[in-house]
Amino acid sequence: ALSAISRALMPSVSVPTTEIQAVINQASAPRRIYVGENLAGGIRAFFEVNDGGLYQLVMVAHGPITSFDEFWVDSVPVTLDENGDVTEGKTAPYVNIQTRNGSALGGDYADLSADFASWDVDRKLTNQATFLGQIKAPDGNDFTKVFPKTSGTVLQCVIKGQAVYDPRNVSTAYADNAALVQSHFLTHEDGFKIDAAEINWDSVSAMADVADE
């Protein structure tokens, strides 16, 4: 187990879990930095209708994440093909989800720039992990059967967060080890910003071994 001091230094969540998992409209929001595996929503950067389709671009995290592993539509996990189309269930013909992992431009979606003149090259969302959800309207009375929440249909993602440094093998990769997550927070620019040279990496290694047990 981690020491009392280590536990005290562990990052605290400043945003309620219900808000983290929701997709919300918010003009100004704190940066969201994820480590480990999380069910996440995000902040809408774009929410418009065009030609019978609802487009919503959601900012999930600041900085690169390891992966988008799964998506949920109204709390139901769905499977996507290589093009981002849902492949099974009642939403299969109507939902497409594309992603950007935060390593480059989170606003770089060809579908948005093609269908909306307002979404131009200046909408960069640099180093933002995002997803673009497109929901097509079913015909006639089927709409509320497929999407009972209509325009309030909730898209969420299961992600693996940022890569963390492991001094035991001198590598940086995804891990949910508590000691490695702690040291990541201590040195991160949005954490304590401690110089890596000031960290006792032998101690981190020892704690990481315990955390792995």
PDB file of C-alpha atoms in Angstrom:
ATOM      1  CA  ALA A   1       0.000   0.000   0.000  1.00  0.00           C
ATOM      2  CA  LEU A   2       1.096   3.560  -0.569  1.00  0.00           C
ATOM      3  CA  SER A   3       2.237   5.579   2.410  1.00  0.00           C
ATOM      4  CA  ALA A   4       0.011   8.211   4.016  1.00  0.00           C
ATOM      5  CA  ILE A   5       2.157  10.928   2.440  1.00  0.00           C
ATOM      6  CA  SER A   6       1.819   9.306  -0.967  1.00  0.00           C
ATOM      7  CA  ARG A   7      -1.931   9.062  -0.613  1.00  0.00           C
ATOM      8  CA  ALA A   8      -2.093  12.726   0.387  1.00  0.00           C
ATOM      9  CA  LEU A   9      -0.205  13.689  -2.765  1.00  0.00           C
ATOM     10  CA  MET A  10      -2.439  11.686  -5.059  1.00  0.00           C
ATOM     11  CA  PRO A  11      -4.345  13.892  -7.535  1.00  0.00           C
ATOM     12  CA  SER A  12      -7.848  14.830  -6.486  1.00  0.00           C
ATOM     13  CA  VAL A  13     -10.702  15.070  -8.948  1.00  0.00           C
ATOM     14  CA  SER A  14     -11.957  18.654  -9.159  1.00  0.00           C
ATOM     15  CA  VAL A  15     -14.904  17.762 -11.412  1.00  0.00           C
ATOM     16  CA  PRO A  16     -17.750  15.551 -10.116  1.00  0.00           C
ATOM     17  CA  THR A  17     -17.879  12.060 -11.630  1.00  0.00           C
ATOM     18  CA  THR A  18     -21.376  12.667 -12.985  1.00  0.00           C
ATOM     19  CA  GLU A  19     -20.078  15.716 -14.872  1.00  0.00           C
ATOM     20  CA  ILE A  20     -16.991  13.871 -16.133  1.00  0.00           C
ATOM     21  CA  GLN A  21     -19.223  11.198 -17.650  1.00  0.00           C
ATOM     22  CA  ALA A  22     -21.722  13.682 -19.090  1.00  0.00           C
ATOM     23  CA  VAL A  23     -21.574  15.580 -22.366  1.00  0.00           C
ATOM     24  CA  ILE A  24     -22.223  19.209 -21.512  1.00  0.00           C
ATOM     25  CA  ASN A  25     -22.254  22.726 -22.918  1.00  0.00           C
ATOM     26  CA  GLN A  26     -19.804  24.919 -21.036  1.00  0.00           C
ATOM     27  CA  ALA A  27     -18.142  28.093 -22.280  1.00  0.00           C
ATOM     28  CA  SER A  28     -15.200  27.846 -19.877  1.00  0.00           C
ATOM     29  CA  ALA A  29     -14.149  24.579 -18.241  1.00  0.00           C
ATOM     30  CA  PRO A  30     -11.084  23.229 -16.406  1.00  0.00           C
ATOM     31  CA  ARG A  31      -8.683  21.069 -18.358  1.00  0.00           C
ATOM     32  CA  ARG A  32      -9.435  17.375 -18.136  1.00  0.00           C
ATOM     33  CA  ILE A  33      -6.385  15.145 -17.817  1.00  0.00           C
ATOM     34  CA  TYR A  34      -7.036  11.405 -17.720  1.00  0.00           C
ATOM     35  CA  VAL A  35      -4.895   8.497 -16.565  1.00  0.00           C
ATOM     36  CA  GLY A  36      -6.035   4.900 -16.329  1.00  0.00           C
ATOM     37  CA  GLU A  37      -9.298   3.689 -17.829  1.00  0.00           C
ATOM     38  CA  ASN A  38     -12.300   6.010 -17.661  1.00  0.00           C
ATOM     39  CA  LEU A  39     -15.866   6.323 -18.853  1.00  0.00           C
ATOM     40  CA  ALA A  40     -15.935   9.892 -20.129  1.00  0.00           C
ATOM     41  CA  GLY A  41     -18.132  12.469 -21.754  1.00  0.00           C
ATOM     42  CA  GLY A  42     -16.795  15.930 -22.449  1.00  0.00           C
ATOM     43  CA  ILE A  43     -17.463  19.514 -23.480  1.00  0.00           C
ATOM     44  CA  ARG A  44     -19.340  20.208 -26.705  1.00  0.00           C
ATOM     45  CA  ALA A  45     -17.309  22.354 -29.087  1.00  0.00           C
ATOM     46  CA  PHE A  46     -19.874  22.057 -31.893  1.00  0.00           C
ATOM     47  CA  PHE A  47     -23.546  21.060 -31.945  1.00  0.00           C
ATOM     48  CA  GLU A  48     -25.458  21.682 -35.175  1.00  0.00           C
ATOM     49  CA  VAL A  49     -27.953  20.073 -37.548  1.00  0.00           C
ATOM     50  CA  ASN A  50     -27.453  19.767 -41.298  1.00  0.00           C
ATOM     51  CA  ASP A  51     -29.483  17.846 -43.892  1.00  0.00           C
ATOM     52  CA  GLY A  52     -31.217  15.601 -41.370  1.00  0.00           C
ATOM     53  CA  GLY A  53     -28.076  14.875 -39.359  1.00  0.00           C
ATOM     54  CA  LEU A  54     -26.989  16.048 -35.904  1.00  0.00           C
ATOM     55  CA  TYR A  55     -23.271  16.752 -35.601  1.00  0.00           C
ATOM     56  CA  GLN A  56     -21.630  17.105 -32.207  1.00  0.00           C
ATOM     57  CA  LEU A  57     -17.917  17.545 -31.630  1.00  0.00           C
ATOM     58  CA  VAL A  58     -16.929  16.732 -28.057  1.00  0.00           C
ATOM     59  CA  MET A  59     -13.660  17.672 -26.353  1.00  0.00           C
ATOM     60  CA  VAL A  60     -12.815  14.753 -24.068  1.00  0.00           C
ATOM     61  CA  ALA A  61      -9.330  15.468 -22.731  1.00  0.00           C
ATOM     62  CA  HIS A  62      -6.445  17.914 -22.894  1.00  0.00           C
ATOM     63  CA  GLY A  63      -3.335  16.306 -24.339  1.00  0.00           C
ATOM     64  CA  PRO A  64      -2.806  12.920 -25.964  1.00  0.00           C
ATOM     65  CA  ILE A  65      -4.622   9.886 -24.632  1.00  0.00           C
ATOM     66  CA  THR A  66      -3.657   6.283 -25.292  1.00  0.00           C
ATOM     67  CA  SER A  67      -6.861   5.134 -26.955  1.00  0.00           C
ATOM     68  CA  PHE A  68     -10.599   5.336 -27.403  1.00  0.00           C
ATOM     69  CA  ASP A  69     -11.632   1.773 -26.557  1.00  0.00           C
ATOM     70  CA  GLU A  70     -15.421   1.817 -26.604  1.00  0.00           C
ATOM     71  CA  PHE A  71     -18.421   4.049 -27.210  1.00  0.00           C
ATOM     72  CA  TRP A  72     -21.827   4.116 -25.583  1.00  0.00           C
ATOM     73  CA  VAL A  73     -25.052   5.499 -27.049  1.00  0.00           C
ATOM     74  CA  ASP A  74     -27.531   6.350 -24.295  1.00  0.00           C
ATOM     75  CA  SER A  75     -25.635   4.067 -21.870  1.00  0.00           C
ATOM     76  CA  VAL A  76     -25.600   1.120 -24.329  1.00  0.00           C
ATOM     77  CA  PRO A  77     -22.139  -0.030 -25.535  1.00  0.00           C
ATOM     78  CA  VAL A  78     -21.869  -0.137 -29.333  1.00  0.00           C
ATOM     79  CA  THR A  79     -19.375  -1.606 -31.786  1.00  0.00           C
ATOM     80  CA  LEU A  80     -17.810   0.556 -34.493  1.00  0.00           C
ATOM     81  CA  ASP A  81     -16.325  -0.571 -37.798  1.00  0.00           C
ATOM     82  CA  GLU A  82     -13.168   0.871 -39.340  1.00  0.00           C
ATOM     83  CA  ASN A  83     -15.153   3.836 -40.666  1.00  0.00           C
ATOM     84  CA  GLY A  84     -16.703   4.652 -37.292  1.00  0.00           C
ATOM     85  CA  ASP A  85     -20.173   3.348 -38.159  1.00  0.00           C
ATOM     86  CA  VAL A  86     -22.151   1.540 -35.453  1.00  0.00           C
ATOM     87  CA  THR A  87     -22.513  -2.049 -36.672  1.00  0.00           C
ATOM     88  CA  GLU A  88     -25.265  -3.558 -34.523  1.00  0.00           C
ATOM     89  CA  GLY A  89     -28.362  -2.686 -32.517  1.00  0.00           C
ATOM     90  CA  LYS A  90     -31.131  -0.228 -33.297  1.00  0.00           C
ATOM     91  CA  THR A  91     -28.738   2.696 -33.773  1.00  0.00           C
ATOM     92  CA  ALA A  92     -26.568   0.834 -36.308  1.00  0.00           C
ATOM     93  CA  PRO A  93     -27.730   2.561 -39.507  1.00  0.00           C
ATOM     94  CA  TYR A  94     -27.779   6.004 -37.971  1.00  0.00           C
ATOM     95  CA  VAL A  95     -24.658   6.698 -35.869  1.00  0.00           C
ATOM     96  CA  ASN A  96     -21.071   7.384 -36.933  1.00  0.00           C
ATOM     97  CA  ILE A  97     -18.273   8.297 -34.506  1.00  0.00           C
ATOM     98  CA  GLN A  98     -14.794   9.487 -35.435  1.00  0.00           C
ATOM     99  CA  THR A  99     -11.960  10.292 -33.042  1.00  0.00           C
ATOM    100  CA  ARG A 100      -8.777  12.289 -32.609  1.00  0.00           C
ATOM    101  CA  ASN A 101      -6.425  11.170 -29.830  1.00  0.00           C
ATOM    102  CA  GLY A 102      -5.065  14.593 -28.831  1.00  0.00           C
ATOM    103  CA  SER A 103      -1.634  14.240 -30.417  1.00  0.00           C
ATOM    104  CA  ALA A 104      -2.414  16.790 -33.145  1.00  0.00           C
ATOM    105  CA  LEU A 105      -5.489  18.807 -34.178  1.00  0.00           C
ATOM    106  CA  GLY A 106      -8.665  17.771 -32.404  1.00  0.00           C
ATOM    107  CA  GLY A 107     -10.813  19.819 -34.748  1.00  0.00           C
ATOM    108  CA  ASP A 108      -9.524  18.293 -37.972  1.00  0.00           C
ATOM    109  CA  TYR A 109     -12.620  16.500 -39.295  1.00  0.00           C
ATOM    110  CA  ALA A 110     -13.267  16.526 -43.032  1.00  0.00           C
ATOM    111  CA  ASP A 111     -17.009  15.937 -42.535  1.00  0.00           C
ATOM    112  CA  LEU A 112     -17.346  19.094 -40.451  1.00  0.00           C
ATOM    113  CA  SER A 113     -15.397  21.342 -42.794  1.00  0.00           C
ATOM    114  CA  ALA A 114     -17.279  19.922 -45.805  1.00  0.00           C
ATOM    115  CA  ASP A 115     -20.779  20.303 -44.338  1.00  0.00           C
ATOM    116  CA  PHE A 116     -20.382  23.542 -42.360  1.00  0.00           C
ATOM    117  CA  ALA A 117     -18.796  26.690 -43.772  1.00  0.00           C
ATOM    118  CA  SER A 118     -18.351  27.980 -40.215  1.00  0.00           C
ATOM    119  CA  TRP A 119     -15.962  25.132 -39.386  1.00  0.00           C
ATOM    120  CA  ASP A 120     -12.758  26.264 -41.103  1.00  0.00           C
ATOM    121  CA  VAL A 121      -9.028  25.745 -40.717  1.00  0.00           C
ATOM    122  CA  ASP A 122      -8.910  28.087 -37.736  1.00  0.00           C
ATOM    123  CA  ARG A 123     -10.926  25.619 -35.627  1.00  0.00           C
ATOM    124  CA  LYS A 124      -7.856  23.663 -34.621  1.00  0.00           C
ATOM    125  CA  LEU A 125      -8.471  22.404 -31.062  1.00  0.00           C
ATOM    126  CA  THR A 126      -4.747  21.719 -30.856  1.00  0.00           C
ATOM    127  CA  ASN A 127      -3.792  18.806 -28.581  1.00  0.00           C
ATOM    128  CA  GLN A 128      -7.400  18.114 -27.626  1.00  0.00           C
ATOM    129  CA  ALA A 129      -8.616  14.503 -27.651  1.00  0.00           C
ATOM    130  CA  THR A 130     -12.028  14.697 -29.298  1.00  0.00           C
ATOM    131  CA  PHE A 131     -14.751  12.704 -30.950  1.00  0.00           C
ATOM    132  CA  LEU A 132     -17.218  13.703 -33.652  1.00  0.00           C
ATOM    133  CA  GLY A 133     -20.598  12.021 -33.374  1.00  0.00           C
ATOM    134  CA  GLN A 134     -22.975  12.112 -36.324  1.00  0.00           C
ATOM    135  CA  ILE A 135     -26.565  11.005 -35.794  1.00  0.00           C
ATOM    136  CA  LYS A 136     -28.820  10.624 -38.818  1.00  0.00           C
ATOM    137  CA  ALA A 137     -32.576  10.935 -38.378  1.00  0.00           C
ATOM    138  CA  PRO A 138     -34.559   7.713 -39.001  1.00  0.00           C
ATOM    139  CA  ASP A 139     -37.585   7.977 -41.220  1.00  0.00           C
ATOM    140  CA  GLY A 140     -40.983   9.024 -39.922  1.00  0.00           C
ATOM    141  CA  ASN A 141     -42.166   7.790 -36.578  1.00  0.00           C
ATOM    142  CA  ASP A 142     -39.091   5.631 -36.028  1.00  0.00           C
ATOM    143  CA  PHE A 143     -37.077   8.573 -34.675  1.00  0.00           C
ATOM    144  CA  THR A 144     -38.264   8.425 -31.077  1.00  0.00           C
ATOM    145  CA  LYS A 145     -38.088   4.616 -31.116  1.00  0.00           C
ATOM    146  CA  VAL A 146     -34.424   4.666 -32.053  1.00  0.00           C
ATOM    147  CA  PHE A 147     -33.487   7.832 -30.162  1.00  0.00           C
ATOM    148  CA  PRO A 148     -35.966   8.306 -27.299  1.00  0.00           C
ATOM    149  CA  LYS A 149     -33.915  11.244 -25.992  1.00  0.00           C
ATOM    150  CA  THR A 150     -34.032  12.870 -29.480  1.00  0.00           C
ATOM    151  CA  SER A 151     -31.422  15.656 -29.657  1.00  0.00           C
ATOM    152  CA  GLY A 152     -30.430  14.833 -26.072  1.00  0.00           C
ATOM    153  CA  THR A 153     -29.016  11.442 -27.095  1.00  0.00           C
ATOM    154  CA  VAL A 154     -25.858  10.916 -25.021  1.00  0.00           C
ATOM    155  CA  LEU A 155     -22.598   9.716 -26.552  1.00  0.00           C
ATOM    156  CA  GLN A 156     -19.874   8.578 -24.139  1.00  0.00           C
ATOM    157  CA  CYS A 157     -16.515   6.918 -24.529  1.00  0.00           C
ATOM    158  CA  VAL A 158     -14.344   4.507 -22.590  1.00  0.00           C
ATOM    159  CA  ILE A 159     -10.765   5.701 -22.891  1.00  0.00           C
ATOM    160  CA  LYS A 160      -7.307   4.789 -21.740  1.00  0.00           C
ATOM    161  CA  GLY A 161      -5.688   7.994 -20.508  1.00  0.00           C
ATOM    162  CA  GLN A 162      -2.224   9.468 -20.825  1.00  0.00           C
ATOM    163  CA  ALA A 163       0.941   7.412 -20.979  1.00  0.00           C
ATOM    164  CA  VAL A 164       2.966   7.489 -17.746  1.00  0.00           C
ATOM    165  CA  TYR A 165       6.671   7.048 -17.104  1.00  0.00           C
ATOM    166  CA  ASP A 166       7.839   3.782 -15.523  1.00  0.00           C
ATOM    167  CA  PRO A 167      11.377   4.049 -14.114  1.00  0.00           C
ATOM    168  CA  ARG A 168      11.620   0.278 -13.702  1.00  0.00           C
ATOM    169  CA  ASN A 169      12.019  -0.246 -17.447  1.00  0.00           C
ATOM    170  CA  VAL A 170      12.651   3.377 -18.484  1.00  0.00           C
ATOM    171  CA  SER A 171       9.541   3.441 -20.671  1.00  0.00           C
ATOM    172  CA  THR A 172       6.520   5.672 -21.120  1.00  0.00           C
ATOM    173  CA  ALA A 173       3.289   3.819 -21.824  1.00  0.00           C
ATOM    174  CA  TYR A 174      -0.245   3.342 -20.606  1.00  0.00           C
ATOM    175  CA  ALA A 175      -0.543   2.021 -17.035  1.00  0.00           C
ATOM    176  CA  ASP A 176      -3.029   2.265 -14.195  1.00  0.00           C
ATOM    177  CA  ASN A 177      -0.394   1.665 -11.514  1.00  0.00           C
ATOM    178  CA  ALA A 178      -1.108   4.047  -8.616  1.00  0.00           C
ATOM    179  CA  ALA A 179       2.552   4.938  -7.964  1.00  0.00           C
ATOM    180  CA  LEU A 180       3.219   5.713 -11.619  1.00  0.00           C
ATOM    181  CA  VAL A 181       0.064   7.774 -11.864  1.00  0.00           C
ATOM    182  CA  GLN A 182       1.148   9.709  -8.774  1.00  0.00           C
ATOM    183  CA  SER A 183       4.589  10.516 -10.136  1.00  0.00           C
ATOM    184  CA  HIS A 184       3.002  11.517 -13.462  1.00  0.00           C
ATOM    185  CA  PHE A 185       0.826  14.022 -11.599  1.00  0.00           C
ATOM    186  CA  LEU A 186       3.774  15.350  -9.608  1.00  0.00           C
ATOM    187  CA  THR A 187       5.776  16.155 -12.750  1.00  0.00           C
ATOM    188  CA  HIS A 188       2.936  17.101 -15.119  1.00  0.00           C
ATOM    189  CA  GLU A 189       2.560  20.723 -16.259  1.00  0.00           C
ATOM    190  CA  ASP A 190      -1.030  20.690 -15.004  1.00  0.00           C
ATOM    191  CA  GLY A 191      -0.029  19.020 -11.731  1.00  0.00           C
ATOM    192  CA  PHE A 192       2.703  20.007  -9.275  1.00  0.00           C
ATOM    193  CA  LYS A 193       5.233  20.742 -12.083  1.00  0.00           C
ATOM    194  CA  ILE A 194       8.096  19.188 -10.113  1.00  0.00           C
ATOM    195  CA  ASP A 195      11.295  18.716 -12.108  1.00  0.00           C
ATOM    196  CA  ALA A 196      11.797  15.019 -12.871  1.00  0.00           C
ATOM    197  CA  ALA A 197      15.347  15.310 -11.525  1.00  0.00           C
ATOM    198  CA  GLU A 198      13.895  16.007  -8.079  1.00  0.00           C
ATOM    199  CA  ILE A 199      11.857  12.797  -7.957  1.00  0.00           C
ATOM    200  CA  ASN A 200      13.259   9.809  -6.081  1.00  0.00           C
ATOM    201  CA  TRP A 201      12.721   7.269  -8.849  1.00  0.00           C
ATOM    202  CA  ASP A 202      14.023   4.380  -6.766  1.00  0.00           C
ATOM    203  CA  SER A 203      11.218   5.075  -4.322  1.00  0.00           C
ATOM    204  CA  VAL A 204       8.695   5.302  -7.172  1.00  0.00           C
ATOM    205  CA  SER A 205       9.924   1.946  -8.479  1.00  0.00           C
ATOM    206  CA  ALA A 206       9.520   0.342  -5.076  1.00  0.00           C
ATOM    207  CA  MET A 207       5.998   1.722  -4.668  1.00  0.00           C
ATOM    208  CA  ALA A 208       5.106   0.650  -8.200  1.00  0.00           C
ATOM    209  CA  ASP A 209       6.144  -2.937  -7.396  1.00  0.00           C
ATOM    210  CA  VAL A 210       3.866  -2.896  -4.358  1.00  0.00           C
ATOM    211  CA  ALA A 211       1.010  -1.361  -6.370  1.00  0.00           C
ATOM    212  CA  ASP A 212       1.328  -4.170  -8.923  1.00  0.00           C
ATOM    213  CA  GLU A 213       0.763  -6.854  -6.293  1.00  0.00           C
TER     214      GLU A 213
END
